[in-house]
Tab-separated table of C-alpha atoms in Angstrom:
chain	number	residue	atom	x	y	z
R	19	UNK	CA	-79.448	99.266	-37.886
R	20	UNK	CA	-83.168	99.960	-38.282
R	21	UNK	CA	-85.242	96.822	-38.622
R	22	UNK	CA	-88.046	96.321	-41.106
R	23	UNK	CA	-90.374	94.816	-38.497
R	24	UNK	CA	-90.087	94.574	-34.717
R	25	UNK	CA	-91.906	91.641	-33.131
R	26	UNK	CA	-92.894	92.382	-29.514
R	27	UNK	CA	-92.990	89.218	-27.361
R	28	UNK	CA	-93.912	89.524	-23.656
R	29	UNK	CA	-93.197	86.413	-21.600
R	30	UNK	CA	-93.291	85.106	-18.061
R	31	UNK	CA	-92.374	81.612	-16.850
R	32	UNK	CA	-93.200	79.814	-20.098
R	33	UNK	CA	-89.782	79.051	-21.505
R	34	UNK	CA	-90.833	76.026	-23.551
R	35	UNK	CA	-93.682	77.931	-25.196
R	36	UNK	CA	-91.430	80.947	-25.718
R	37	UNK	CA	-88.865	78.799	-27.503
R	38	UNK	CA	-91.578	77.577	-29.900
R	39	UNK	CA	-92.882	81.121	-30.454
R	40	UNK	CA	-89.404	82.382	-31.339
R	41	UNK	CA	-88.845	79.391	-33.597
R	42	UNK	CA	-92.011	80.348	-35.501
R	43	UNK	CA	-90.570	83.851	-36.033
R	44	UNK	CA	-87.253	82.438	-37.244
R	45	UNK	CA	-89.160	80.311	-39.751
R	46	UNK	CA	-90.661	83.425	-41.376
R	47	UNK	CA	-87.724	83.488	-43.774
R	48	UNK	CA	-87.475	87.249	-44.292
R	49	UNK	CA	-84.670	89.619	-43.422
R	50	UNK	CA	-84.860	92.653	-41.172
R	51	UNK	CA	-86.736	91.063	-38.261
R	52	UNK	CA	-86.050	92.435	-34.798
R	53	UNK	CA	-87.523	90.416	-31.932
R	54	UNK	CA	-87.945	92.262	-28.645
R	55	UNK	CA	-88.506	89.792	-25.790
R	56	UNK	CA	-89.723	91.320	-22.536
R	57	UNK	CA	-89.309	89.017	-19.537
R	58	UNK	CA	-92.061	90.209	-17.214
R	59	UNK	CA	-90.503	89.238	-13.891
R	60	UNK	CA	-90.205	85.542	-14.693
R	61	UNK	CA	-87.428	82.966	-14.724
R	62	UNK	CA	-84.374	83.625	-16.872
R	63	UNK	CA	-85.047	83.094	-20.586
R	64	UNK	CA	-81.635	83.826	-22.093
R	65	UNK	CA	-81.065	80.130	-22.723
R	66	UNK	CA	-83.989	79.825	-25.139
R	67	UNK	CA	-83.212	82.907	-27.244
R	68	UNK	CA	-82.145	81.919	-30.767
R	69	UNK	CA	-78.610	82.839	-31.714
R	70	UNK	CA	-77.150	83.377	-35.168
R	71	UNK	CA	-80.420	83.321	-37.115
R	72	UNK	CA	-79.798	84.993	-40.446
R	73	UNK	CA	-81.876	88.121	-40.948
R	74	UNK	CA	-83.113	88.245	-37.356
R	75	UNK	CA	-81.839	89.945	-34.220
R	76	UNK	CA	-83.126	89.339	-30.699
R	77	UNK	CA	-83.159	91.909	-27.912
R	78	UNK	CA	-84.052	91.104	-24.305
R	79	UNK	CA	-85.557	93.311	-21.610
R	80	UNK	CA	-86.024	91.855	-18.129
R	81	UNK	CA	-88.200	93.267	-15.348
R	82	UNK	CA	-87.228	92.356	-11.759
R	83	UNK	CA	-90.930	91.933	-10.950
R	84	UNK	CA	-94.045	91.514	-13.044
R	85	UNK	CA	-95.695	94.659	-14.405
R	86	UNK	CA	-98.307	92.895	-16.539
R	87	UNK	CA	-98.479	92.198	-20.271
R	88	UNK	CA	-99.612	95.719	-21.199
R	89	UNK	CA	-96.589	97.344	-19.541
R	90	UNK	CA	-94.328	94.665	-21.024
R	91	UNK	CA	-95.586	95.338	-24.565
R	92	UNK	CA	-95.224	99.090	-23.978
R	93	UNK	CA	-91.598	98.625	-22.924
R	94	UNK	CA	-90.999	96.716	-26.133
R	95	UNK	CA	-92.610	99.462	-28.193
R	96	UNK	CA	-90.364	102.032	-26.517
R	97	UNK	CA	-87.232	100.444	-27.979
R	98	UNK	CA	-88.588	98.924	-31.199
R	99	UNK	CA	-86.646	100.225	-34.209
R	100	UNK	CA	-88.742	98.677	-36.974
R	101	UNK	CA	-90.770	100.611	-39.524
R	102	UNK	CA	-93.495	98.143	-38.617
R	103	UNK	CA	-94.378	96.438	-35.344
R	104	UNK	CA	-95.952	93.051	-34.782
R	105	UNK	CA	-97.106	91.317	-31.634
R	106	UNK	CA	-96.759	87.682	-30.584
R	107	UNK	CA	-97.766	86.229	-27.231
R	108	UNK	CA	-95.256	83.746	-25.859
R	109	UNK	CA	-97.698	80.835	-26.106
R	110	UNK	CA	-98.783	81.504	-29.702
R	111	UNK	CA	-97.143	80.834	-33.070
R	112	UNK	CA	-96.750	82.525	-36.424
R	113	UNK	CA	-97.562	80.394	-39.449
R	114	UNK	CA	-95.079	80.381	-42.361
R	115	UNK	CA	-95.260	83.504	-44.526
R	116	UNK	CA	-97.325	85.519	-42.048
R	117	UNK	CA	-95.000	88.523	-41.760
R	118	UNK	CA	-94.220	88.558	-45.473
R	119	UNK	CA	-97.930	88.672	-46.351
R	120	UNK	CA	-98.647	91.311	-43.712
R	121	UNK	CA	-95.830	93.622	-44.807
R	122	UNK	CA	-96.807	93.256	-48.454
R	123	UNK	CA	-100.411	94.166	-47.609
R	124	UNK	CA	-99.316	97.216	-45.627
R	125	UNK	CA	-97.143	98.450	-48.481
R	126	UNK	CA	-99.784	97.711	-51.109
R	127	UNK	CA	-102.860	99.093	-49.358
R	128	UNK	CA	-101.498	102.059	-47.448
R	129	UNK	CA	-103.589	100.964	-44.457
R	130	UNK	CA	-102.292	101.564	-40.926
R	131	UNK	CA	-102.554	97.996	-39.651
R	132	UNK	CA	-103.430	94.528	-40.817
R	133	UNK	CA	-104.624	91.484	-38.907
R	134	UNK	CA	-104.423	87.896	-40.039
R	135	UNK	CA	-106.953	85.166	-39.494
R	136	UNK	CA	-106.114	83.014	-36.466
R	137	UNK	CA	-106.430	79.275	-36.079
R	138	UNK	CA	-107.518	78.451	-32.529
R	139	UNK	CA	-106.055	75.322	-31.017
R	140	UNK	CA	-106.828	73.647	-27.721
R	141	UNK	CA	-103.567	71.660	-27.858
R	142	UNK	CA	-99.976	72.714	-28.449
R	143	UNK	CA	-99.152	73.107	-32.122
R	144	UNK	CA	-95.787	72.531	-33.796
R	145	UNK	CA	-93.973	75.619	-35.151
R	146	UNK	CA	-94.384	75.800	-38.902
R	147	UNK	CA	-97.487	73.585	-39.050
R	148	UNK	CA	-101.211	74.367	-39.128
R	149	UNK	CA	-103.030	72.415	-36.392
R	150	UNK	CA	-105.129	69.674	-37.918
R	151	UNK	CA	-108.821	69.405	-37.196
R	152	UNK	CA	-109.399	72.692	-35.352
R	153	UNK	CA	-112.828	74.071	-36.369
R	154	UNK	CA	-112.370	77.414	-34.617
R	155	UNK	CA	-111.079	80.579	-36.249
R	156	UNK	CA	-110.823	84.269	-35.676
R	157	UNK	CA	-111.758	85.164	-39.252
R	158	UNK	CA	-113.983	88.214	-38.972
R	159	UNK	CA	-114.097	90.875	-41.724
R	160	UNK	CA	-113.127	94.351	-40.576
R	161	UNK	CA	-115.972	96.571	-39.425
R	162	UNK	CA	-115.152	99.542	-37.147
R	163	UNK	CA	-118.701	99.611	-35.790
R	164	UNK	CA	-118.610	95.926	-34.846
R	165	UNK	CA	-115.231	96.572	-33.255
R	166	UNK	CA	-117.044	99.030	-30.984
R	167	UNK	CA	-119.230	96.139	-29.798
R	168	UNK	CA	-116.581	93.492	-29.098
R	169	UNK	CA	-113.014	92.662	-29.972
R	170	UNK	CA	-112.436	90.277	-32.872
R	171	UNK	CA	-108.778	91.226	-33.445
R	172	UNK	CA	-106.361	89.304	-31.168
R	173	UNK	CA	-103.153	91.166	-30.364
R	174	UNK	CA	-101.009	88.408	-31.794
R	175	UNK	CA	-102.669	88.774	-35.220
R	176	UNK	CA	-101.723	92.435	-35.738
R	177	UNK	CA	-98.905	93.971	-37.762
R	178	UNK	CA	-98.942	97.778	-37.842
R	179	UNK	CA	-96.987	100.774	-38.998
R	180	UNK	CA	-94.761	102.018	-36.205
R	181	UNK	CA	-95.706	105.676	-35.700
R	182	UNK	CA	-92.603	106.151	-33.533
R	183	UNK	CA	-90.491	105.567	-36.644
R	184	UNK	CA	-91.290	109.087	-37.837
R	185	UNK	CA	-92.422	110.975	-34.713
R	186	UNK	CA	-92.966	110.506	-30.970
R	187	UNK	CA	-96.009	108.286	-30.477
R	188	UNK	CA	-96.845	107.967	-26.797
R	189	UNK	CA	-100.480	107.377	-27.795
R	190	UNK	CA	-99.546	104.048	-29.398
R	191	UNK	CA	-99.500	102.216	-26.085
R	192	UNK	CA	-101.565	99.616	-24.232
R	193	UNK	CA	-103.357	100.728	-21.061
R	194	UNK	CA	-101.605	99.104	-18.062
R	195	UNK	CA	-104.477	100.153	-15.775
R	196	UNK	CA	-106.836	97.665	-17.429
R	197	UNK	CA	-106.566	94.070	-16.165
R	198	UNK	CA	-107.719	92.592	-19.506
R	199	UNK	CA	-109.039	93.767	-22.897
R	200	UNK	CA	-106.006	96.015	-23.301
R	201	UNK	CA	-105.755	95.167	-27.010
R	202	UNK	CA	-109.387	96.090	-27.647
R	203	UNK	CA	-108.948	99.392	-25.809
R	204	UNK	CA	-105.931	100.250	-27.981
R	205	UNK	CA	-107.679	99.340	-31.249
R	206	UNK	CA	-110.616	101.575	-30.320
R	207	UNK	CA	-108.262	104.454	-29.550
R	208	UNK	CA	-106.442	104.000	-32.842
R	209	UNK	CA	-109.624	103.760	-34.907
R	210	UNK	CA	-111.879	106.301	-33.217
R	211	UNK	CA	-109.384	108.790	-31.788
R	212	UNK	CA	-106.539	108.594	-34.326
R	213	UNK	CA	-108.436	107.686	-37.498
R	214	UNK	CA	-106.546	104.475	-38.180
R	215	UNK	CA	-107.716	101.903	-40.693
R	216	UNK	CA	-107.341	98.128	-40.355
R	217	UNK	CA	-107.317	95.514	-43.102
R	218	UNK	CA	-108.013	91.811	-42.666
R	219	UNK	CA	-105.729	89.185	-44.200
R	220	UNK	CA	-108.054	86.288	-44.919
R	221	UNK	CA	-105.284	83.667	-44.952
R	222	UNK	CA	-104.472	82.134	-41.536
R	223	UNK	CA	-101.281	83.631	-40.162
R	224	UNK	CA	-101.296	82.781	-36.465
R	225	UNK	CA	-101.963	79.819	-34.193
R	226	UNK	CA	-103.816	81.214	-31.193
R	227	UNK	CA	-103.621	78.727	-28.329
R	228	UNK	CA	-106.507	78.271	-25.952
R	229	UNK	CA	-105.488	75.428	-23.693
R	230	UNK	CA	-107.749	73.967	-20.975
R	231	UNK	CA	-105.115	74.862	-18.380
R	232	UNK	CA	-105.523	78.579	-19.130
R	233	UNK	CA	-104.679	80.330	-15.848
R	234	UNK	CA	-107.740	82.556	-16.094
R	235	UNK	CA	-109.939	79.478	-15.718
R	236	UNK	CA	-107.837	77.424	-13.340
R	237	UNK	CA	-108.663	77.157	-9.656
R	238	UNK	CA	-112.245	75.942	-9.725
R	239	UNK	CA	-115.686	77.434	-10.275
R	240	UNK	CA	-115.225	80.373	-7.882
R	241	UNK	CA	-112.188	81.529	-9.838
R	242	UNK	CA	-114.093	81.312	-13.115
R	243	UNK	CA	-117.001	83.313	-11.715
R	244	UNK	CA	-114.589	85.966	-10.419
R	245	UNK	CA	-112.815	86.102	-13.769
R	246	UNK	CA	-116.105	86.534	-15.648
R	247	UNK	CA	-117.091	89.371	-13.294
R	248	UNK	CA	-113.751	91.072	-13.965
R	249	UNK	CA	-114.257	90.652	-17.682
R	250	UNK	CA	-117.727	92.225	-17.531
R	251	UNK	CA	-116.497	95.111	-15.367
R	252	UNK	CA	-113.632	95.811	-17.774
R	253	UNK	CA	-115.976	95.591	-20.750
R	254	UNK	CA	-118.203	98.232	-19.149
R	255	UNK	CA	-115.156	100.428	-18.492
R	256	UNK	CA	-114.022	100.250	-22.109
R	257	UNK	CA	-117.403	100.971	-23.696
R	258	UNK	CA	-117.864	103.922	-21.333
R	259	UNK	CA	-114.706	105.476	-22.802
R	260	UNK	CA	-116.174	105.373	-26.304
R	261	UNK	CA	-119.880	106.201	-25.902
R	262	UNK	CA	-122.312	105.816	-28.787
R	263	UNK	CA	-125.892	107.031	-29.428
R	264	UNK	CA	-128.119	105.025	-27.066
R	265	UNK	CA	-130.621	103.922	-29.708
R	266	UNK	CA	-128.171	102.971	-32.455
R	267	UNK	CA	-127.103	99.528	-33.633
R	268	UNK	CA	-123.794	99.592	-31.743
R	269	UNK	CA	-125.553	100.436	-28.471
R	270	UNK	CA	-128.095	97.653	-28.990
R	271	UNK	CA	-125.405	95.064	-29.598
R	272	UNK	CA	-123.397	96.274	-26.632
R	273	UNK	CA	-126.498	95.424	-24.624
R	274	UNK	CA	-126.559	92.006	-26.285
R	275	UNK	CA	-122.944	91.579	-25.162
R	276	UNK	CA	-123.995	92.406	-21.604
R	277	UNK	CA	-126.740	89.798	-21.990
R	278	UNK	CA	-123.964	87.357	-22.878
R	279	UNK	CA	-122.322	88.033	-19.518
R	280	UNK	CA	-125.626	87.612	-17.665
R	281	UNK	CA	-126.308	84.262	-19.366
R	282	UNK	CA	-122.803	83.034	-18.555
R	283	UNK	CA	-123.021	84.132	-14.911
R	284	UNK	CA	-126.410	82.466	-14.446
R	285	UNK	CA	-125.112	79.268	-15.997
R	286	UNK	CA	-122.011	79.198	-13.796
R	287	UNK	CA	-124.203	79.847	-10.747
R	288	UNK	CA	-125.905	76.479	-11.322
R	289	UNK	CA	-122.530	74.745	-10.917
R	290	UNK	CA	-122.252	73.957	-14.633
R	291	UNK	CA	-119.315	75.041	-16.767
R	292	UNK	CA	-119.463	77.032	-19.966
R	293	UNK	CA	-119.308	75.356	-23.347
R	294	UNK	CA	-115.888	74.831	-24.973
R	295	UNK	CA	-114.683	77.950	-26.799
R	296	UNK	CA	-117.759	79.732	-25.455
R	297	UNK	CA	-116.436	83.230	-26.099
R	298	UNK	CA	-115.590	82.519	-29.725
R	299	UNK	CA	-119.027	81.000	-30.315
R	300	UNK	CA	-120.766	83.943	-28.615
R	301	UNK	CA	-118.690	86.436	-30.596
R	302	UNK	CA	-119.754	84.715	-33.807
R	303	UNK	CA	-123.413	85.041	-32.775
R	304	UNK	CA	-122.966	88.759	-32.031
R	305	UNK	CA	-121.185	89.276	-35.346
R	306	UNK	CA	-123.874	87.393	-37.291
R	307	UNK	CA	-126.595	89.482	-35.677
R	308	UNK	CA	-124.744	92.753	-36.188
R	309	UNK	CA	-124.138	92.056	-39.887
R	310	UNK	CA	-127.704	90.895	-40.524
R	311	UNK	CA	-126.941	87.219	-41.087
R	312	UNK	CA	-128.974	86.403	-37.966
R	313	UNK	CA	-132.211	88.121	-37.010
R	314	UNK	CA	-131.503	90.391	-34.062
R	315	UNK	CA	-134.395	89.122	-31.953
R	316	UNK	CA	-132.863	85.629	-32.129
R	317	UNK	CA	-129.476	86.737	-30.759
R	318	UNK	CA	-130.258	86.096	-27.031
R	319	UNK	CA	-131.515	82.577	-27.754
R	320	UNK	CA	-128.451	81.732	-29.804
R	321	UNK	CA	-126.171	83.181	-27.129
R	322	UNK	CA	-127.792	80.920	-24.546
R	323	UNK	CA	-127.308	77.909	-26.787
R	324	UNK	CA	-123.610	78.437	-27.538
R	325	UNK	CA	-122.708	79.391	-23.980
R	326	UNK	CA	-124.419	76.506	-22.224
R	327	UNK	CA	-124.373	73.557	-24.636
R	328	UNK	CA	-121.540	71.198	-23.766
R	329	UNK	CA	-120.213	68.041	-25.320
R	330	UNK	CA	-119.087	65.118	-23.184
R	331	UNK	CA	-115.618	65.133	-24.736
R	332	UNK	CA	-114.959	68.847	-25.159
R	333	UNK	CA	-112.305	70.763	-23.223
R	334	UNK	CA	-113.126	73.193	-20.468
R	335	UNK	CA	-114.274	76.561	-21.776
R	336	UNK	CA	-111.382	78.750	-22.807
R	337	UNK	CA	-111.098	82.394	-21.810
R	338	UNK	CA	-110.270	85.359	-24.020
R	339	UNK	CA	-107.155	87.269	-22.985
């Protein structure tokens, strides 16, 4: 039977988090949900899959060895039967009503995809509850030009029409050749190459976890410097695929984004760590400058401030996926 919405959940060796993520889907309370779990070469997860949840079916794909999250999501898309597809990382959570609101917005607006606001949490949240006291959000209005500067749409926030429901859609895939920023690369392809439109849902729909133990920042300062270099290299690769006029606003703010990397690298080179939630703070500075809420000539100074100012009690800086 064709599902209404297929939720694609890649996972690897995080069974406890996966169980919570699936619980948050079960709590959505709508019928016609198909969950496609892709075990990317990790330990067996069959024991944490929910059984007998009314209105929800769960399908499991298992890779004998890891292929990476992009390939895992693509495998899920290959077999998804839903008219709509949604994405949920195994360490994140849906908030109650998220899928219902997203599907209603898609039907009402005729847009191709919607993305909900995300609550960022540095500690594990409980399925069905909004984390208390978190000041950080992904809550950026949709702007395709700003999207060409930096990604403000986390994968786990997106619910989209499934183009494969009506025709073959090999173009609706994440790029497994990119080590990171695979979601941003796909959104740019959809918007600029396929003419897709996105709509923001201004009510929080997702808990987006950024825990201090994030693997991308574990292993000491050398590992963090190497990760930041990889992030900058991948950023340059992505913007090269979608070139813009060199004197326009998008090009200028892409250069501000590269300044962000330079500031972060210089700061790490002193032996100091980045500020907590540094990327989110820097993204907010770029967005404020791009939309005219911050004078452009003040952007570098504000980037320096948010990247290097630390509190004595804050967690280690979290890394975007």
